[in-house]
């Protein structure tokens, strides 16, 4: 009986031990991660918040409304070419000169041919009984036939053509602007149809950008927008929407263009941020 009582007591002790729950430990709090200072990132985030507050933003590209290639109309050697990249030129300014010696020789021969034809013309009229000082008194029909038979008309037209081609040796700027590309060299050959250089009209610029289809309702022709170039982020420029593409691209974007007010810091090819005013 004593044995049974001892066993029952030990069984109760073991049951009480196993039924106790372990005390819960307090949660371990993670130490805050130290983030290095990033002033550039802070500025970018602030700029992004400012743009988001505007309700719309898009990245665009500043382009020139006009970029004109300058050609030579005749194939001659370039004897004067003093242009450099970025140089500003005025409309009508002489920018290139070509060799004139070949054309001047042709003009001299043309003048001789015209004099010969004129002598033949007078001979034909005098052969019909008209005196040298009275040739202009002959009827127009007779004088016309005399000019044709003598070759006077052909020689005169050829000389006028050569004299006109001589003016092509002086190339002038078709528009005012800045030299954007140069393909010709001094003493090189000018080839008709091949540009000598390009002039970009920096006084007439536009910004091209894309908007999502669901944002198109915010825009119409004449809408005012603000443009900030990446190169000069503190300068805000005004622009006016001038063109809206009638086609929605497969990506769901619509292309827009806006005319920019000219500014010395704005150049074609610049990246800019566009926001609604």
XYZ file of C-alpha atoms in Angstrom:
277
model
C 0.000 0.000 0.000
C 2.844 2.369 0.793
C 4.344 1.623 -2.615
C 1.096 2.539 -4.362
C 0.876 5.815 -2.462
C 4.460 6.752 -3.392
C 3.833 5.949 -7.075
C 0.645 8.017 -7.114
C 2.509 10.974 -5.548
C 5.358 10.812 -8.087
C 2.840 10.592 -10.945
C 1.150 13.771 -9.723
C 4.477 15.593 -9.507
C 5.417 14.657 -13.115
C 1.992 15.638 -14.422
C 2.231 19.070 -12.783
C 5.697 19.672 -14.259
C 4.712 18.820 -17.837
C 1.495 20.851 -17.669
C 3.330 24.172 -16.957
C 3.585 26.613 -19.967
C 6.953 28.331 -20.657
C 7.015 32.083 -20.013
C 6.705 34.130 -23.236
C 9.802 36.094 -24.223
C 9.514 39.781 -25.187
C 9.735 40.368 -28.966
C 13.111 41.352 -30.307
C 13.039 44.742 -31.946
C 15.220 45.157 -35.040
C 17.723 47.962 -34.904
C 16.964 50.728 -37.398
C 19.087 50.516 -40.533
C 21.434 53.406 -41.036
C 20.833 55.008 -44.474
C 23.717 57.035 -45.891
C 22.988 60.624 -46.756
C 21.980 61.080 -50.422
C 21.410 64.774 -51.182
C 20.991 64.091 -54.914
C 18.367 61.450 -54.231
C 16.551 63.808 -51.870
C 16.497 66.509 -54.543
C 15.195 64.066 -57.134
C 12.453 62.887 -54.776
C 11.483 66.459 -54.004
C 11.360 67.231 -57.712
C 9.247 64.141 -58.322
C 6.807 65.180 -55.556
C 6.608 68.650 -57.074
C 5.906 67.211 -60.523
C 3.285 64.829 -59.145
C 1.592 67.774 -57.496
C 1.204 69.350 -60.940
C -0.995 66.441 -62.011
C 1.000 65.631 -65.166
C 4.600 65.241 -66.244
C 6.360 63.807 -69.265
C 9.875 63.658 -70.608
C 10.323 65.438 -73.929
C 12.964 66.527 -76.403
C 13.625 70.051 -77.612
C 13.903 70.234 -81.384
C 14.327 72.913 -84.010
C 11.293 73.775 -86.072
C 13.559 74.231 -89.112
C 16.937 72.743 -90.044
C 17.911 73.750 -93.566
C 20.553 72.011 -95.686
C 22.613 74.363 -97.845
C 23.510 73.113 -101.327
C 25.651 74.188 -104.243
C 23.858 74.329 -107.593
C 27.000 73.697 -109.618
C 29.984 71.407 -109.278
C 33.025 73.600 -108.671
C 35.912 73.790 -106.237
C 35.316 75.543 -102.909
C 37.728 78.471 -102.579
C 36.236 80.207 -99.536
C 34.712 78.367 -96.582
C 35.247 79.871 -93.155
C 32.307 78.396 -91.241
C 32.678 76.635 -87.893
C 30.216 74.552 -85.921
C 27.811 76.710 -83.929
C 28.574 79.890 -85.868
C 25.575 82.174 -86.296
C 24.739 83.400 -89.789
C 22.169 85.828 -91.174
C 19.807 85.252 -94.060
C 21.483 86.412 -97.277
C 24.991 86.349 -95.784
C 27.696 85.006 -98.109
C 28.910 81.749 -96.571
C 30.705 79.894 -99.406
C 32.469 80.940 -102.611
C 33.264 78.629 -105.520
C 35.913 78.852 -108.219
C 34.745 81.134 -111.069
C 37.572 80.673 -113.584
C 35.916 77.882 -115.571
C 32.642 79.769 -115.937
C 34.398 83.008 -116.823
C 36.190 81.227 -119.676
C 32.856 79.878 -120.905
C 31.338 83.365 -120.723
C 34.170 84.780 -122.824
C 33.556 82.125 -125.494
C 29.818 82.771 -125.283
C 30.334 86.468 -125.903
C 32.396 85.648 -128.958
C 29.680 83.329 -130.260
C 27.075 86.033 -129.735
C 29.131 88.595 -131.660
C 29.523 86.139 -134.529
C 25.789 85.433 -134.568
C 25.001 89.144 -134.508
C 27.226 89.687 -137.553
C 25.372 86.901 -139.374
C 22.063 88.499 -138.401
C 23.075 91.847 -139.891
C 24.382 90.183 -143.028
C 21.057 88.431 -143.614
C 19.110 91.677 -143.311
C 21.514 93.627 -145.509
C 21.263 90.847 -148.050
C 17.553 91.607 -148.266
C 18.215 95.251 -149.124
C 18.264 96.878 -145.696
C 21.100 99.267 -144.876
C 23.240 98.846 -141.764
C 21.783 101.840 -139.962
C 18.211 100.912 -140.926
C 18.098 97.263 -139.830
C 15.657 97.970 -137.025
C 13.204 99.382 -139.558
C 12.721 95.934 -141.075
C 9.425 94.186 -140.187
C 9.511 92.141 -136.997
C 8.775 88.912 -138.840
C 11.785 89.371 -141.118
C 14.064 90.284 -138.228
C 12.828 87.253 -136.254
C 13.647 84.905 -139.141
C 17.069 86.550 -139.468
C 17.823 85.996 -135.771
C 16.795 82.345 -136.025
C 18.799 81.638 -139.173
C 21.891 83.379 -137.816
C 21.825 81.587 -134.462
C 21.601 84.883 -132.641
C 18.810 83.776 -130.297
C 20.620 80.566 -129.362
C 23.938 82.333 -128.670
C 22.255 85.016 -126.583
C 20.341 82.452 -124.467
C 23.523 80.419 -123.876
C 25.402 83.525 -122.712
C 22.602 84.517 -120.339
C 22.606 81.013 -118.870
C 26.351 81.142 -118.213
C 26.091 84.570 -116.603
C 23.312 83.263 -114.386
C 25.402 80.220 -113.390
C 28.190 82.579 -112.399
C 25.982 83.841 -109.570
C 25.849 80.253 -108.231
C 29.533 80.559 -107.323
C 28.442 82.715 -104.403
C 26.416 80.702 -101.850
C 24.334 82.659 -99.347
C 22.525 81.531 -96.199
C 18.853 80.795 -96.985
C 17.769 81.436 -93.355
C 19.171 82.949 -90.193
C 20.420 80.552 -87.526
C 23.446 78.594 -86.361
C 25.594 76.102 -88.243
C 24.645 72.673 -86.910
C 26.524 70.283 -89.228
C 29.359 70.696 -91.727
C 29.998 68.220 -94.538
C 32.176 70.289 -96.891
C 35.829 71.324 -96.636
C 37.864 74.191 -98.016
C 39.268 73.422 -101.514
C 37.050 70.390 -101.731
C 34.587 69.812 -104.560
C 31.019 71.044 -104.224
C 28.567 68.505 -105.647
C 25.031 69.512 -106.624
C 22.480 67.680 -104.478
C 24.958 67.044 -101.621
C 24.615 69.435 -98.632
C 27.590 71.626 -97.833
C 26.373 72.248 -94.292
C 23.173 72.684 -92.260
C 21.671 75.737 -90.582
C 19.380 75.246 -87.582
C 16.918 77.982 -86.730
C 17.539 78.420 -82.999
C 14.983 81.232 -82.779
C 12.103 78.833 -83.465
C 12.141 75.767 -81.199
C 9.567 73.186 -80.167
C 9.339 70.496 -77.502
C 8.113 67.047 -78.516
C 6.623 64.721 -75.908
C 4.177 61.825 -75.519
C 1.148 61.468 -73.262
C -0.973 58.491 -72.302
C -4.263 58.062 -74.076
C -6.242 58.653 -70.886
C -4.364 61.958 -70.339
C -5.120 63.329 -73.789
C -8.265 65.062 -72.518
C -6.051 67.495 -70.591
C -4.569 68.864 -73.815
C -5.796 70.814 -76.774
C -4.164 73.141 -79.276
C -3.164 76.335 -77.538
C -2.854 74.728 -74.090
C -0.081 76.267 -72.004
C 2.623 74.017 -70.590
C 5.859 74.508 -68.667
C 9.201 73.128 -69.801
C 12.264 72.552 -67.610
C 15.470 71.464 -69.310
C 17.719 68.914 -67.626
C 20.731 71.157 -68.219
C 19.150 74.160 -66.444
C 16.650 72.733 -63.915
C 16.070 76.080 -62.195
C 14.741 77.752 -65.353
C 11.078 77.348 -66.273
C 10.103 78.047 -69.887
C 6.671 78.581 -71.349
C 5.319 76.689 -74.358
C 2.049 76.333 -76.220
C 0.720 73.100 -77.699
C 0.796 73.470 -81.484
C 0.238 69.954 -82.830
C -1.446 66.750 -81.631
C -0.971 63.485 -83.490
C -4.263 62.031 -84.765
C -2.950 58.495 -84.155
C -2.664 56.574 -80.881
C 0.405 54.352 -80.948
C 0.310 50.668 -80.048
C 1.915 51.546 -76.720
C -1.089 53.740 -75.894
C 0.852 56.975 -76.284
C -0.057 60.078 -78.279
C 2.618 62.402 -79.713
C 2.360 66.159 -79.071
C 4.415 69.186 -80.017
C 4.541 72.621 -78.399
C 6.161 75.839 -79.595
C 8.776 77.206 -77.194
C 9.645 80.790 -76.541
C 13.309 81.323 -77.585
C 15.970 81.419 -74.885
C 19.807 81.394 -75.070
C 19.987 78.259 -72.880
C 17.635 76.193 -75.040
C 19.224 74.068 -77.743
C 17.915 71.388 -80.102
C 18.406 67.893 -78.733
C 18.027 68.850 -75.063
C 15.997 66.611 -72.756
C 13.256 68.398 -70.856
C 10.458 67.750 -68.335
C 7.038 68.915 -69.473
C 4.295 69.799 -66.951
C 0.883 71.380 -67.258
C 0.791 75.041 -66.316
